[in-house]
CSV table of C-alpha atoms in Angstrom, one decimal:
chain,number,residue,atom,x,y,z
A,303,UNK,CA,-113.8,-54.1,45.9
A,304,UNK,CA,-112.5,-50.8,44.6
A,305,UNK,CA,-111.9,-50.3,40.9
A,306,UNK,CA,-108.2,-50.3,41.7
A,307,UNK,CA,-108.5,-53.9,42.8
A,308,UNK,CA,-110.3,-54.8,39.6
A,309,UNK,CA,-107.4,-53.4,37.5
A,310,UNK,CA,-104.9,-55.5,39.5
A,311,UNK,CA,-107.0,-58.6,39.0
A,312,UNK,CA,-107.4,-57.9,35.3
A,313,UNK,CA,-103.6,-57.4,34.9
A,314,UNK,CA,-102.9,-60.6,36.9
A,315,UNK,CA,-105.4,-62.7,34.9
A,316,UNK,CA,-104.5,-61.4,31.5
A,317,UNK,CA,-100.7,-61.7,32.0
A,318,UNK,CA,-100.5,-65.3,30.9
A,319,UNK,CA,-102.2,-64.5,27.6
A,320,UNK,CA,-100.5,-61.1,26.8
A,321,UNK,CA,-97.3,-62.6,25.5
A,322,UNK,CA,-98.9,-64.7,22.8
A,323,UNK,CA,-101.2,-61.8,21.8
A,324,UNK,CA,-98.2,-59.5,21.6
A,325,UNK,CA,-96.2,-62.0,19.5
A,326,UNK,CA,-99.1,-62.3,17.2
A,327,UNK,CA,-99.2,-58.5,16.9
A,328,UNK,CA,-95.5,-58.6,16.0
A,329,UNK,CA,-96.1,-61.2,13.2
A,330,UNK,CA,-98.9,-59.1,11.8
A,331,UNK,CA,-96.9,-55.9,11.9
A,332,UNK,CA,-94.0,-57.6,10.2
A,333,UNK,CA,-96.2,-59.2,7.5
A,334,UNK,CA,-97.9,-55.9,6.8
A,335,UNK,CA,-94.6,-54.1,6.5
A,336,UNK,CA,-93.3,-56.8,4.2
A,337,UNK,CA,-96.5,-56.6,2.1
A,338,UNK,CA,-95.9,-53.0,1.4
A,339,UNK,CA,-98.7,-51.6,3.5
A,340,UNK,CA,-97.7,-48.2,4.8
A,341,UNK,CA,-96.9,-47.7,8.5
A,342,UNK,CA,-100.0,-45.6,9.0
A,343,UNK,CA,-102.3,-48.1,7.3
A,344,UNK,CA,-100.8,-51.0,9.2
A,345,UNK,CA,-101.4,-49.3,12.5
A,346,UNK,CA,-104.8,-48.2,11.4
A,347,UNK,CA,-105.8,-51.8,10.6
A,348,UNK,CA,-104.8,-53.0,14.1
A,349,UNK,CA,-106.4,-50.0,15.7
A,350,UNK,CA,-109.7,-50.2,13.8
A,351,UNK,CA,-110.3,-53.8,12.8
A,352,UNK,CA,-108.7,-55.3,15.9
A,353,UNK,CA,-109.1,-59.0,15.1
A,354,UNK,CA,-106.2,-61.3,14.4
A,355,UNK,CA,-108.0,-63.5,11.9
A,356,UNK,CA,-109.7,-60.7,10.0
A,357,UNK,CA,-106.4,-58.8,9.8
A,358,UNK,CA,-104.2,-61.6,8.6
A,359,UNK,CA,-106.7,-62.7,5.9
A,360,UNK,CA,-107.6,-59.1,5.1
A,361,UNK,CA,-104.0,-58.3,4.5
A,362,UNK,CA,-103.7,-61.1,2.0
A,363,UNK,CA,-106.8,-59.8,0.2
A,364,UNK,CA,-105.4,-56.2,0.2
A,365,UNK,CA,-102.2,-57.3,-1.4
A,366,UNK,CA,-103.9,-59.2,-4.1
A,367,UNK,CA,-106.3,-56.3,-4.8
A,368,UNK,CA,-109.4,-58.4,-4.1
A,369,UNK,CA,-112.8,-56.9,-4.7
A,370,UNK,CA,-114.2,-54.7,-2.0
A,371,UNK,CA,-117.2,-57.0,-1.7
A,372,UNK,CA,-114.9,-60.0,-1.2
A,373,UNK,CA,-112.9,-58.3,1.5
A,374,UNK,CA,-116.0,-57.2,3.4
A,375,UNK,CA,-117.8,-60.6,3.1
A,376,UNK,CA,-114.7,-62.4,4.3
A,377,UNK,CA,-114.4,-60.0,7.2
A,378,UNK,CA,-118.0,-60.7,8.1
A,379,UNK,CA,-117.5,-64.5,8.0
A,380,UNK,CA,-114.3,-64.3,10.0
A,381,UNK,CA,-115.9,-62.1,12.6
A,382,UNK,CA,-119.0,-64.3,13.3
A,383,UNK,CA,-117.4,-65.6,16.5
A,384,UNK,CA,-117.6,-62.0,17.9
A,385,UNK,CA,-121.3,-62.2,17.2
A,386,UNK,CA,-121.5,-65.3,19.3
A,387,UNK,CA,-119.4,-63.8,22.1
A,388,UNK,CA,-121.6,-60.7,22.4
A,389,UNK,CA,-124.7,-62.8,22.4
A,390,UNK,CA,-123.2,-64.9,25.2
A,391,UNK,CA,-122.6,-61.8,27.3
A,392,UNK,CA,-125.9,-60.0,26.8
A,393,UNK,CA,-127.2,-60.6,30.3
A,394,UNK,CA,-123.9,-59.7,31.9
A,395,UNK,CA,-123.6,-56.2,30.4
A,396,UNK,CA,-127.3,-55.4,30.6
A,397,UNK,CA,-126.8,-53.0,33.5
A,398,UNK,CA,-123.8,-51.2,32.0
A,399,UNK,CA,-124.5,-47.7,30.6
A,400,UNK,CA,-124.8,-47.7,26.9
A,401,UNK,CA,-121.7,-45.5,26.0
A,402,UNK,CA,-119.6,-47.7,28.2
A,403,UNK,CA,-121.1,-50.8,26.6
A,404,UNK,CA,-120.1,-49.4,23.2
A,405,UNK,CA,-116.5,-49.3,24.4
A,406,UNK,CA,-116.5,-52.8,25.9
A,407,UNK,CA,-117.9,-54.2,22.6
A,408,UNK,CA,-115.0,-52.8,20.7
A,409,UNK,CA,-112.5,-54.8,22.7
A,410,UNK,CA,-114.3,-58.1,22.5
A,411,UNK,CA,-111.6,-60.5,21.3
A,412,UNK,CA,-111.1,-64.2,22.2
A,413,UNK,CA,-109.1,-63.7,25.4
A,414,UNK,CA,-111.1,-60.8,26.7
A,415,UNK,CA,-114.3,-62.8,26.2
A,416,UNK,CA,-113.0,-65.9,28.0
A,417,UNK,CA,-111.6,-63.8,30.9
A,418,UNK,CA,-114.8,-61.6,31.3
A,419,UNK,CA,-117.2,-64.5,31.0
A,420,UNK,CA,-115.3,-66.3,33.7
A,421,UNK,CA,-115.2,-63.3,36.0
A,422,UNK,CA,-118.9,-62.6,35.7
A,423,UNK,CA,-119.6,-66.0,37.4
A,424,UNK,CA,-117.7,-65.0,40.5
A,425,UNK,CA,-119.2,-63.5,43.7
A,426,UNK,CA,-117.9,-59.9,43.5
A,427,UNK,CA,-119.8,-56.7,43.0
A,428,UNK,CA,-121.3,-56.0,39.6
A,429,UNK,CA,-119.2,-52.8,39.4
A,430,UNK,CA,-116.0,-54.7,40.0
A,431,UNK,CA,-116.8,-57.1,37.2
A,432,UNK,CA,-117.6,-54.3,34.7
A,433,UNK,CA,-114.3,-52.5,35.6
A,434,UNK,CA,-112.5,-55.8,35.3
A,435,UNK,CA,-114.0,-56.2,31.8
A,436,UNK,CA,-113.0,-52.6,30.8
A,437,UNK,CA,-109.5,-53.1,32.1
A,438,UNK,CA,-109.1,-56.3,30.1
A,439,UNK,CA,-110.4,-54.5,27.0
A,440,UNK,CA,-107.8,-51.7,27.4
A,441,UNK,CA,-104.9,-54.0,28.3
A,442,UNK,CA,-105.3,-56.3,25.3
A,443,UNK,CA,-106.0,-53.4,23.0
A,444,UNK,CA,-102.8,-51.5,23.7
A,445,UNK,CA,-100.9,-54.8,23.9
A,446,UNK,CA,-102.0,-55.5,20.3
A,447,UNK,CA,-101.1,-52.0,19.1
A,448,UNK,CA,-97.7,-52.2,20.7
A,449,UNK,CA,-97.1,-55.6,19.2
A,450,UNK,CA,-98.0,-54.4,15.7
A,451,UNK,CA,-95.8,-51.3,16.1
A,452,UNK,CA,-92.8,-53.4,17.1
A,453,UNK,CA,-93.5,-55.8,14.2
A,454,UNK,CA,-93.5,-53.0,11.7
A,455,UNK,CA,-90.3,-51.7,13.2
A,456,UNK,CA,-88.3,-55.0,13.3
A,457,UNK,CA,-89.8,-56.4,10.1
A,458,UNK,CA,-90.0,-59.9,8.9
A,459,UNK,CA,-86.6,-61.0,10.4
A,460,UNK,CA,-88.3,-61.1,13.8
A,461,UNK,CA,-91.5,-62.7,12.4
A,462,UNK,CA,-89.6,-65.7,11.0
A,463,UNK,CA,-87.9,-66.2,14.4
A,464,UNK,CA,-91.2,-66.3,16.1
A,465,UNK,CA,-92.4,-69.1,13.9
A,466,UNK,CA,-89.0,-70.9,13.9
A,467,UNK,CA,-88.6,-71.0,17.7
A,468,UNK,CA,-92.2,-72.3,18.1
A,469,UNK,CA,-93.6,-69.2,19.7
A,470,UNK,CA,-96.8,-69.7,17.7
A,471,UNK,CA,-97.3,-72.7,20.1
A,472,UNK,CA,-97.7,-70.2,23.0
A,473,UNK,CA,-101.1,-69.1,21.7
A,474,UNK,CA,-102.3,-72.7,21.6
A,475,UNK,CA,-101.0,-73.4,25.0
A,476,UNK,CA,-102.8,-70.3,26.4
A,477,UNK,CA,-106.1,-71.5,25.0
A,478,UNK,CA,-105.5,-75.0,26.5
A,479,UNK,CA,-104.8,-73.3,29.9
A,480,UNK,CA,-108.1,-71.5,29.6
A,481,UNK,CA,-110.0,-74.6,28.6
A,482,UNK,CA,-108.6,-76.9,31.3
A,483,UNK,CA,-110.5,-75.7,34.3
A,484,UNK,CA,-113.9,-76.1,32.6
A,485,UNK,CA,-113.3,-79.8,31.8
A,486,UNK,CA,-113.7,-80.7,35.5
A,487,UNK,CA,-117.4,-80.3,35.1
A,488,UNK,CA,-119.1,-83.1,33.3
A,489,UNK,CA,-121.5,-81.0,31.2
A,490,UNK,CA,-118.6,-78.8,29.9
A,491,UNK,CA,-116.6,-82.0,29.1
A,492,UNK,CA,-119.5,-83.2,27.0
A,493,UNK,CA,-119.7,-79.8,25.2
A,494,UNK,CA,-115.9,-80.1,24.5
A,495,UNK,CA,-116.2,-83.7,23.2
A,496,UNK,CA,-119.1,-82.7,21.0
A,497,UNK,CA,-117.2,-79.8,19.6
A,498,UNK,CA,-114.2,-82.0,18.9
A,499,UNK,CA,-116.3,-84.6,17.0
A,500,UNK,CA,-118.3,-82.0,15.1
A,501,UNK,CA,-115.2,-80.1,14.1
A,502,UNK,CA,-113.7,-83.0,12.2
A,503,UNK,CA,-116.1,-83.1,9.3
A,504,UNK,CA,-116.2,-79.3,9.1
A,505,UNK,CA,-112.5,-78.6,9.3
A,506,UNK,CA,-112.1,-77.8,5.6
A,507,UNK,CA,-114.9,-75.2,5.4
A,508,UNK,CA,-113.5,-71.8,4.3
A,509,UNK,CA,-113.3,-68.7,6.5
A,510,UNK,CA,-113.1,-70.6,9.8
A,511,UNK,CA,-116.7,-71.6,9.4
A,512,UNK,CA,-115.9,-75.0,10.8
A,513,UNK,CA,-115.3,-73.3,14.2
A,514,UNK,CA,-118.8,-71.6,14.1
A,515,UNK,CA,-120.6,-74.8,13.0
A,516,UNK,CA,-118.8,-77.0,15.6
A,517,UNK,CA,-119.5,-74.4,18.3
A,518,UNK,CA,-123.2,-74.0,17.5
A,519,UNK,CA,-123.7,-77.7,16.9
A,520,UNK,CA,-122.0,-78.8,20.2
A,521,UNK,CA,-124.0,-76.3,22.3
A,522,UNK,CA,-127.2,-77.3,20.6
A,523,UNK,CA,-126.6,-81.0,21.0
A,524,UNK,CA,-125.7,-80.8,24.7
A,525,UNK,CA,-128.7,-78.5,25.3
A,526,UNK,CA,-131.0,-80.9,23.6
A,527,UNK,CA,-129.7,-83.9,25.6
A,528,UNK,CA,-130.2,-81.9,28.8
A,529,UNK,CA,-133.8,-81.2,27.8
A,530,UNK,CA,-134.6,-84.8,27.4
A,531,UNK,CA,-133.0,-85.6,30.8
A,532,UNK,CA,-134.9,-82.8,32.5
A,533,UNK,CA,-138.1,-84.2,31.0
A,534,UNK,CA,-137.3,-87.7,32.1
A,535,UNK,CA,-136.7,-86.5,35.6
A,536,UNK,CA,-139.9,-84.5,35.8
A,537,UNK,CA,-141.8,-87.4,34.2
A,538,UNK,CA,-140.5,-89.8,36.9
A,539,UNK,CA,-141.5,-87.5,39.7
A,540,UNK,CA,-145.0,-86.9,38.3
B,449,UNK,CA,-107.1,-43.3,0.4
B,450,UNK,CA,-109.1,-46.2,-0.9
B,451,UNK,CA,-107.1,-48.5,1.5
B,452,UNK,CA,-108.3,-46.3,4.4
B,453,UNK,CA,-111.9,-46.6,3.2
B,454,UNK,CA,-111.5,-50.4,2.9
B,455,UNK,CA,-110.1,-50.6,6.4
B,456,UNK,CA,-113.0,-48.5,7.7
B,457,UNK,CA,-115.4,-50.9,6.0
B,458,UNK,CA,-113.7,-53.9,7.7
B,459,UNK,CA,-113.7,-52.1,11.0
B,460,UNK,CA,-117.4,-51.3,10.7
B,461,UNK,CA,-118.3,-54.9,10.1
B,462,UNK,CA,-116.3,-56.4,12.9
B,463,UNK,CA,-117.6,-53.7,15.3
B,464,UNK,CA,-121.2,-54.2,14.2
B,465,UNK,CA,-121.0,-57.9,14.9
B,466,UNK,CA,-119.5,-57.2,18.3
B,467,UNK,CA,-122.0,-54.6,19.4
B,468,UNK,CA,-125.4,-55.4,17.7
B,469,UNK,CA,-126.6,-57.7,20.4
B,470,UNK,CA,-125.9,-55.2,23.1
B,471,UNK,CA,-128.2,-52.6,21.7
B,472,UNK,CA,-131.6,-54.0,22.4
B,473,UNK,CA,-131.5,-57.2,20.3
B,474,UNK,CA,-130.6,-59.3,23.3
B,475,UNK,CA,-133.7,-58.4,25.4
B,476,UNK,CA,-136.0,-60.8,23.7
B,477,UNK,CA,-133.9,-63.9,24.1
B,478,UNK,CA,-135.6,-66.6,26.1
B,479,UNK,CA,-134.0,-67.7,29.4
B,480,UNK,CA,-133.3,-71.3,28.4
B,481,UNK,CA,-131.4,-69.9,25.4
B,482,UNK,CA,-129.3,-67.6,27.5
B,483,UNK,CA,-128.4,-70.4,29.9
B,484,UNK,CA,-127.2,-72.4,26.8
B,485,UNK,CA,-124.8,-69.6,26.0
B,486,UNK,CA,-122.6,-70.6,29.0
B,487,UNK,CA,-121.4,-73.5,26.9
B,488,UNK,CA,-120.0,-71.2,24.2
B,489,UNK,CA,-116.5,-70.6,25.6
B,490,UNK,CA,-115.8,-74.3,26.0
B,491,UNK,CA,-117.1,-75.1,22.5
B,492,UNK,CA,-115.0,-72.3,20.9
B,493,UNK,CA,-111.9,-73.1,22.8
B,494,UNK,CA,-112.1,-76.8,21.7
B,495,UNK,CA,-112.6,-75.8,18.1
B,496,UNK,CA,-109.6,-73.5,18.3
B,497,UNK,CA,-107.3,-76.1,20.0
B,498,UNK,CA,-108.2,-79.3,18.0
B,499,UNK,CA,-106.8,-78.2,14.6
B,500,UNK,CA,-103.7,-76.7,16.3
B,501,UNK,CA,-102.9,-79.8,18.3
B,502,UNK,CA,-104.6,-83.0,16.9
B,503,UNK,CA,-104.9,-82.5,13.2
B,504,UNK,CA,-102.4,-82.5,10.3
B,505,UNK,CA,-103.5,-82.4,6.7
B,506,UNK,CA,-107.0,-83.1,7.6
B,507,UNK,CA,-106.4,-86.3,9.6
B,508,UNK,CA,-105.6,-87.2,13.3
B,509,UNK,CA,-102.0,-86.7,14.0
B,510,UNK,CA,-101.5,-89.1,16.9
B,511,UNK,CA,-97.9,-89.7,16.1
B,512,UNK,CA,-95.0,-89.9,18.6
B,513,UNK,CA,-93.4,-87.1,16.7
B,514,UNK,CA,-96.3,-84.7,17.2
B,515,UNK,CA,-94.6,-82.1,19.3
B,516,UNK,CA,-97.7,-79.9,19.5
B,517,UNK,CA,-99.6,-82.8,21.2
B,518,UNK,CA,-96.7,-83.4,23.6
B,519,UNK,CA,-96.6,-79.7,24.5
B,520,UNK,CA,-100.4,-79.5,24.8
B,521,UNK,CA,-100.5,-82.5,27.2
B,522,UNK,CA,-97.7,-80.9,29.3
B,523,UNK,CA,-99.7,-77.6,29.5
B,524,UNK,CA,-102.9,-79.5,30.4
B,525,UNK,CA,-101.2,-81.5,33.1
B,526,UNK,CA,-99.5,-78.5,34.8
B,527,UNK,CA,-102.6,-76.4,34.8
B,528,UNK,CA,-104.7,-79.3,36.1
B,529,UNK,CA,-102.2,-80.4,38.8
B,530,UNK,CA,-100.8,-77.0,39.9
B,531,UNK,CA,-103.5,-74.5,38.8
B,532,UNK,CA,-100.9,-72.2,37.5
B,533,UNK,CA,-101.6,-70.8,34.0
B,534,UNK,CA,-98.2,-69.2,33.3
B,535,UNK,CA,-96.3,-72.3,34.4
B,536,UNK,CA,-98.6,-74.4,32.2
B,537,UNK,CA,-97.9,-72.2,29.2
B,538,UNK,CA,-94.2,-72.0,29.8
B,539,UNK,CA,-93.8,-75.7,30.6
B,540,UNK,CA,-95.9,-76.6,27.5
B,541,UNK,CA,-93.7,-74.4,25.3
B,542,UNK,CA,-90.5,-76.0,26.7
B,543,UNK,CA,-91.8,-79.5,26.1
B,544,UNK,CA,-92.9,-78.5,22.6
B,545,UNK,CA,-89.5,-77.1,21.6
B,546,UNK,CA,-87.6,-80.0,23.2
B,547,UNK,CA,-89.8,-82.6,21.7
B,548,UNK,CA,-89.6,-81.1,18.2
B,549,UNK,CA,-85.9,-81.0,18.5
B,550,UNK,CA,-85.2,-84.4,20.2
B,551,UNK,CA,-87.9,-86.7,18.9
B,552,UNK,CA,-86.4,-87.0,15.3
B,553,UNK,CA,-83.0,-87.7,16.9
B,554,UNK,CA,-84.1,-90.3,19.5
B,555,UNK,CA,-87.0,-92.1,17.9
B,556,UNK,CA,-86.4,-92.1,14.2
């Protein structure tokens, strides 16, 4: 497949998720404008930090003049999921040149991770997969910047409409649409159920840590149960 | 100026977490561990969706008036049955909005 085809595929597959990301960018831009952050700094935050969770919480901390250490530690905790994402993609990007890898890492957000991880499982050339990944990175990055810019421009009038009309549900729906296809496989269904059960007692942990704990716990649990099954099978054959 | 420095600090941290595993640290991971990482997307997606759909004030919200749940079920059904993501998201949004509007009127 030519790189042109990889771009078309990337556009097609990211299109269902672009609107919710764009709306979220609008809400961020509007909040930042409302909070008195300058236009330049608001755009800089989206361009540099590039993480919904870290930006929304970081904005609150900026407004309240929180300590530098608090802001940085909070950012660290909120960004732990990126750490898990990059760990999960280590093998897939091993063959990518290092400068190119540095660029891909910058664009690693939820949607891009799910799309890329999915694409790497498919039987197309390694090059086509890497170009697909890069295309997703760039598409979502400029989508986020454009959303932020529009949010700054239209201000909080627009942001309140987004919440009122239920557009915040679009993000949830887009994650459900991504999860759905996995659940047809029994082992993924087990992971999902484990994550659900583990999330409940951790839901009130600060900084989204419940998500991290539930994720690591679910993956570990299912892996351990798989180990014992493998051992039972090999024991029976021996 | 200090705001710019603060933003740079935040950016440095998010980027470091994204990139550190891709600069050598990932080489030493054992194979069984890497296979386990295929479970990550499912676990994260579940942990994002559960609070957005099923929970309210820390408890299960399995009420007939839970429009988020109705919309989520609609999205799940459309994606499962027709394999069309955009239709699933649009249909779920429609059900969510209608449900939120109509359920207090019809089933109070």
